[in-house]
Short mmCIF file of C-alpha atoms in Angstrom, two decimals:
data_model
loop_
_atom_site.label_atom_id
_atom_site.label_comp_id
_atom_site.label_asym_id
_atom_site.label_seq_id
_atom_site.Cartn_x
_atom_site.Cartn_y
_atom_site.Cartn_z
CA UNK R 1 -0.44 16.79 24.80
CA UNK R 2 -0.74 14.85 21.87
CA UNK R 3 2.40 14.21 20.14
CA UNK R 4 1.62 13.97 16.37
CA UNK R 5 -2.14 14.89 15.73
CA UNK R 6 -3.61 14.60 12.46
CA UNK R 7 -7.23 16.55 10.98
CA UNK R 8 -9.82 15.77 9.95
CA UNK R 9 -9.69 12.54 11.63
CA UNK R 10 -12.49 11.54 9.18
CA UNK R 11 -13.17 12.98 5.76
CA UNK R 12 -15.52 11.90 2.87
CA UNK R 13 -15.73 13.67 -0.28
CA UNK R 14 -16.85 13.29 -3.47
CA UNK R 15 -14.68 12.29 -6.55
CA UNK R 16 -12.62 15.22 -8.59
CA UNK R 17 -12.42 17.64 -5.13
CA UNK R 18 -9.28 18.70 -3.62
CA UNK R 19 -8.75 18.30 0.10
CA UNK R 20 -6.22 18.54 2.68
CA UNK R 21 -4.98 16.79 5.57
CA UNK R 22 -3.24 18.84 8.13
CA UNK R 23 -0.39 17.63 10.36
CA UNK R 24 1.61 18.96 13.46
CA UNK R 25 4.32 17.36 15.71
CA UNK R 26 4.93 18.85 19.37
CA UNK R 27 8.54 16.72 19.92
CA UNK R 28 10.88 18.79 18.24
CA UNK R 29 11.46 16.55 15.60
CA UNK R 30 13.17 17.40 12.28
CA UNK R 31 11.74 14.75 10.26
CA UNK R 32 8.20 14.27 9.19
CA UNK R 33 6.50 11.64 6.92
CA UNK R 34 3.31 10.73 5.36
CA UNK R 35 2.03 7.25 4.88
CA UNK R 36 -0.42 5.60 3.33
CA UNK R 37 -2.40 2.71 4.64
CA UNK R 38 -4.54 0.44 1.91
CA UNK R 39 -7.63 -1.33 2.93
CA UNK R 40 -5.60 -4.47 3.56
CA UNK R 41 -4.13 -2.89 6.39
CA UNK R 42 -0.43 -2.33 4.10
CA UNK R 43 1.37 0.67 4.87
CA UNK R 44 3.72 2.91 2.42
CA UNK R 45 5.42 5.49 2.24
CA UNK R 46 4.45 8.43 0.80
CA UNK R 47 7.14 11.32 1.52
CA UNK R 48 9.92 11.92 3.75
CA UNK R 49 10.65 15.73 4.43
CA UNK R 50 12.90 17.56 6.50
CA UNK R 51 14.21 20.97 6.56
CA UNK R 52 16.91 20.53 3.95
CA UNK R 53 14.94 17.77 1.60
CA UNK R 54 11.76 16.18 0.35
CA UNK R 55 11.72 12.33 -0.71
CA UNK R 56 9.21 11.62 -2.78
CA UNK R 57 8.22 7.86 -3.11
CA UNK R 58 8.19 7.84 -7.05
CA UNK R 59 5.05 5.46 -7.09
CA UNK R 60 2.99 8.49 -5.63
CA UNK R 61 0.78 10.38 -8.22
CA UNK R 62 1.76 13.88 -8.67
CA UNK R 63 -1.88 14.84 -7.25
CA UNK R 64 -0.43 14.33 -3.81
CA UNK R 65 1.73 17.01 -2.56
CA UNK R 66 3.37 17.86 0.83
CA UNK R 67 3.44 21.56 2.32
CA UNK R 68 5.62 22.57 5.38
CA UNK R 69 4.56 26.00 6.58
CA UNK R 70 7.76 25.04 9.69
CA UNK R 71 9.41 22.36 10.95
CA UNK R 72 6.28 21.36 12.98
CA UNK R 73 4.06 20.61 10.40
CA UNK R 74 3.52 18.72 7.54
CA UNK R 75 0.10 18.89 5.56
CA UNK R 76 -0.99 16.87 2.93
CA UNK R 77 -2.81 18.26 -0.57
CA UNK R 78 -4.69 16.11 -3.03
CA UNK R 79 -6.21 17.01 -6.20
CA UNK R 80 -8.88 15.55 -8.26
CA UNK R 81 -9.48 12.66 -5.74
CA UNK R 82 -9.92 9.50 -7.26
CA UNK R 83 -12.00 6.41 -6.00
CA UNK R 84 -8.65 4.47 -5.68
CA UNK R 85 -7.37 7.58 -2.80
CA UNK R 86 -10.19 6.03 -0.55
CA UNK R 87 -7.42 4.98 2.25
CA UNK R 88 -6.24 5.98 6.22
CA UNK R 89 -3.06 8.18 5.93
CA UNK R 90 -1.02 8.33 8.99
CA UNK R 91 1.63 10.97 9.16
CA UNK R 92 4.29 10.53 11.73
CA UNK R 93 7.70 12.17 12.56
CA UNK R 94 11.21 11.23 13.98
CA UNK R 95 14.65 12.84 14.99
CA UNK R 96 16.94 12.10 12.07
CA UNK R 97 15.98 9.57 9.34
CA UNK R 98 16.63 5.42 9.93
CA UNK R 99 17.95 5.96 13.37
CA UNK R 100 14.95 5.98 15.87
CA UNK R 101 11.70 4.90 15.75
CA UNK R 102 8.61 7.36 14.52
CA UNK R 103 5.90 8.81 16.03
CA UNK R 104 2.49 8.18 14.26
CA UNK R 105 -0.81 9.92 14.46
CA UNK R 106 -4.22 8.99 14.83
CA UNK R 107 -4.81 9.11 11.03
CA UNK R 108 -7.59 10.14 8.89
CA UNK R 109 -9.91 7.81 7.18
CA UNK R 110 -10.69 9.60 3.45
CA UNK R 111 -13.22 8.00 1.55
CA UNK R 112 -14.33 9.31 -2.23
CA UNK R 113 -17.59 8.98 -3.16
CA UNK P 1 6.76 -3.30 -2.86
CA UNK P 2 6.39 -4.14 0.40
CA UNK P 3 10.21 -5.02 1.72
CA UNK P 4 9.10 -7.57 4.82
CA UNK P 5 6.72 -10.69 4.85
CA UNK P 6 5.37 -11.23 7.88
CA UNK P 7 4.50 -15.15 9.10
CA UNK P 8 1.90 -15.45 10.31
CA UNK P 9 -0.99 -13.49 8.64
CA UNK P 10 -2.89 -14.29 11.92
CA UNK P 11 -2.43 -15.64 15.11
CA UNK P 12 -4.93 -16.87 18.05
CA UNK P 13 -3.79 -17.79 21.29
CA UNK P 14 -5.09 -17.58 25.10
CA UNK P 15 -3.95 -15.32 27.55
CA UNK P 16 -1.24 -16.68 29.21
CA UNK P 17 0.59 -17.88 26.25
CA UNK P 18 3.72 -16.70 24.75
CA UNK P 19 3.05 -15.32 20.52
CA UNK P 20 5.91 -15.86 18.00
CA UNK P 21 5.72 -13.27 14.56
CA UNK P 22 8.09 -13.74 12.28
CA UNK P 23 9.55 -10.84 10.02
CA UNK P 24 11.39 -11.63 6.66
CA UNK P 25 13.15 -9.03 4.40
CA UNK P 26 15.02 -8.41 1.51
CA UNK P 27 17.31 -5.68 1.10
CA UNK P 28 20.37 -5.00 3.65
CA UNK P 29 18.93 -3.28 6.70
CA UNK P 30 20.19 -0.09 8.76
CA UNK P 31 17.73 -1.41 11.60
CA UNK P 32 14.81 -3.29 11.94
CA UNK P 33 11.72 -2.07 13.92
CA UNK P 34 8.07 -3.53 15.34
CA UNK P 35 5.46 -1.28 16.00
CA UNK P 36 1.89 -2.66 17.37
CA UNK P 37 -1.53 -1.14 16.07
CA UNK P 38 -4.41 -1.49 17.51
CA UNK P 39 -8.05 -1.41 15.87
CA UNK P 40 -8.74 1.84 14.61
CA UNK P 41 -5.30 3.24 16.09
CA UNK P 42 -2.41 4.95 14.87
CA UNK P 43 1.68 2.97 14.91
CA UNK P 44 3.09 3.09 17.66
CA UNK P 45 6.83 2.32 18.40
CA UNK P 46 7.87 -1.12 20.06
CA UNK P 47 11.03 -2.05 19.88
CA UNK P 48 14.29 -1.24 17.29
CA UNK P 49 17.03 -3.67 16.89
CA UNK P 50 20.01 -2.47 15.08
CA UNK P 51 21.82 -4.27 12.17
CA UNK P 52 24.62 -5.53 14.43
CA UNK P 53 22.83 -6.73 17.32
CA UNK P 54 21.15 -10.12 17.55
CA UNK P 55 18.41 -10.13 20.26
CA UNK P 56 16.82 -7.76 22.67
CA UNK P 57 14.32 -7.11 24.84
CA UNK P 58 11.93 -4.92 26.18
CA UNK P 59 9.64 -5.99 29.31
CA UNK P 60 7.95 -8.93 27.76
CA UNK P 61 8.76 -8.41 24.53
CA UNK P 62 12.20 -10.17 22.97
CA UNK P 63 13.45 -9.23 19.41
CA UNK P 64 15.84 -11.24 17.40
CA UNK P 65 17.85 -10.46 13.69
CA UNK P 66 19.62 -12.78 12.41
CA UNK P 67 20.86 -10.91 9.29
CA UNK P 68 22.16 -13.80 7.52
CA UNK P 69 18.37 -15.16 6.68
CA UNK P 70 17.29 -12.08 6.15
CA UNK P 71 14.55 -12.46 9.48
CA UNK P 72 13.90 -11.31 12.56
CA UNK P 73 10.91 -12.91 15.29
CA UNK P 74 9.19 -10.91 17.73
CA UNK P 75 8.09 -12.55 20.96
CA UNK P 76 5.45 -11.81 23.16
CA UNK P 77 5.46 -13.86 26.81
CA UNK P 78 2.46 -14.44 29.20
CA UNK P 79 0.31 -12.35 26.77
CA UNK P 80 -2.95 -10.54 27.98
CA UNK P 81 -5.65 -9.46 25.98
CA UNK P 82 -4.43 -5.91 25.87
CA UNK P 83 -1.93 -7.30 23.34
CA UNK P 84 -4.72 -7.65 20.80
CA UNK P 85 -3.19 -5.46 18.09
CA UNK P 86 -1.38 -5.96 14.28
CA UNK P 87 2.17 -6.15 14.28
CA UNK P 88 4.05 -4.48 12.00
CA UNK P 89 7.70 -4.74 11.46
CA UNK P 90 9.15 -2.13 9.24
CA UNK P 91 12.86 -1.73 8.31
CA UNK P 92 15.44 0.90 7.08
CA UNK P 93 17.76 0.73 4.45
CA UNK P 94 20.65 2.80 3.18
CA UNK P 95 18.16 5.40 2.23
CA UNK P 96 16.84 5.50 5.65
CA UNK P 97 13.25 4.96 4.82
CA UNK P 98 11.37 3.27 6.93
CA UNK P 99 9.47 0.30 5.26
CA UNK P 100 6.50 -2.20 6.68
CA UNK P 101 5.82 -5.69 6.16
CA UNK P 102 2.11 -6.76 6.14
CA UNK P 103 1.58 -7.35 9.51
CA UNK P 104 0.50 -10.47 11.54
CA UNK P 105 -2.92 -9.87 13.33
CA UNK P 106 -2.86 -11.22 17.32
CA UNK P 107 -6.00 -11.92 19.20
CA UNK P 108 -5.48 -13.13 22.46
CA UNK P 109 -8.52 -14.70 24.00
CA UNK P 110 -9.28 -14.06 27.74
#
C-alpha cells in the first residue's frame, strides 16, 4: 500500500549510460515532483509536473528529463551520466501545488562509476 | 539556492528533553512546512503552518512563523529516541514550489 514508491531503490552505473528512475503515486494526486538530494543531505528541486504543466528548475541540465505515461506516474531519464549525478532522488507528489504537504518516496541512491 | 537556513546544524539532547530548530528564510512565503527524515528514509510530512497563522501544534510538536523575521522554530517536547531524524523545513512561495533549508540533525540519547 505504499503511497509513492520509487525503482530501483539502488542503482550504480558506469559514467556516459542512460538510466531511468521510475515513479508511481497511489493517492490520487495531480501533482508530482522530482528532487534531488546532494551528499550533504540538501534537497532541490528538480521538476514540478502536473497534467496541464511542467516546471523545470532552470539549474537542471537538459540530460535530465521527466516522462508522464498518466497522472500516476512520473519517471525520471538521464543521459550521459556524469560523476557529479552520483546523488538520492526522491520523487514525491501532492494535491495542488503550495497548498498541502507532499508525499515522498523511498528514493534511489544512483552512483556513477 | 537553498531559500531556508536552518540553526542548528546539529543538536544532542537526552530523552526527556524538549529540542528547539530554528528555520530562517528569505523570500515571502505561501506556507511554511517541516518534514522529519530519518537515516536512509524518504520526507515525510510534519506539520504546515500557513503565512497568516503564528503557532500551531501537532501532538508534541509546536510550530511558530513569525513572518516579520523571516523565521519560524519547530519544537519537539519530552523527546524519545524515535525522534532521531533530520529536520527539514521547506517553504512555498508565489510560485508554489516547495523549497528546503539544510536541515538540523537530532539525536536523542536514551
Amino acid at each position: 500500500d505504499t503511497a509513492v514508491s520509487q525503482t530501483p531503490k539502488y542503482l550504480v552505473t558506469q559514467m556516459g549510460n542512460d538510466k531511468s528512475i521510475k515513479c508511481e503515486q497511489n493517492l490520487g494526486h495531480d501533482t508530482m515532483y522530482w528532487y534531488k538530494q546532494d551528499s550533504k543531505k540538501f534537497l532541490k528541486i528538480m521538476f514540478s509536473y502536473n497534467n496541464k504543466e511542467l516546471i523545470i528548475n532552470e539549474t537542471v541540465p537538459n540530460r535530465f528529463s521527466p516522462k508522464s505515461p498518466d497522472k500516476a506516474h512520473l519517471n525520471l531519464h538521464i543521459n550521459s551520466l556524469e560523476l557529479g549525478d552520483s546523488a538520492v532522488y526522491f520523487c514525491a507528489s501532492s494535491q495542488g501545488t503550495g497548498f498541502y504537504g507532499y508525499t515522498f518516496g523511498s528514493g534511489t541512491r544512483l552512483t556513477v562509476v | 539556492s537553498q531559500q531556508g537556513e536552518e540553526d542548528p546544524q546539529a543538536l544532542s539532547i537526552q530523552e526527556g528533553e524538549n529540542a528547539t530548530m530554528n528555520c530562517s528564510y528569505k523570500t515571502s512565503i505561501n506556507n511554511l512546512q517541516w518534514y522529519r527524515q530519518n537515516s536512509g528514509r524518504g520526507l515525510v510530512h510534519l506539520i504546515l503552518i500557513r503565512s497568516n497563522e503564528r503557532e500551531k501544534h501537532s501532538g508534541r510538536l509546536r510550530v511558530t512563523l513569525d513572518t516579520s523575521k523571516k523565521s519560524s522554530s519547530l519544537l519537539i517536547t519530552a523527546s524519545r529516541a524515535a525522534d532521531t531524524a533530520s529536520y527539514f523545513c521547506a517553504t512555498t512561495d508565489a510560485g508554489n514550489m516547495l523549497t528546503f533549508g539544510g536541515g538540523t540533525r537530532l539525536m536523542v540519547k536514551p
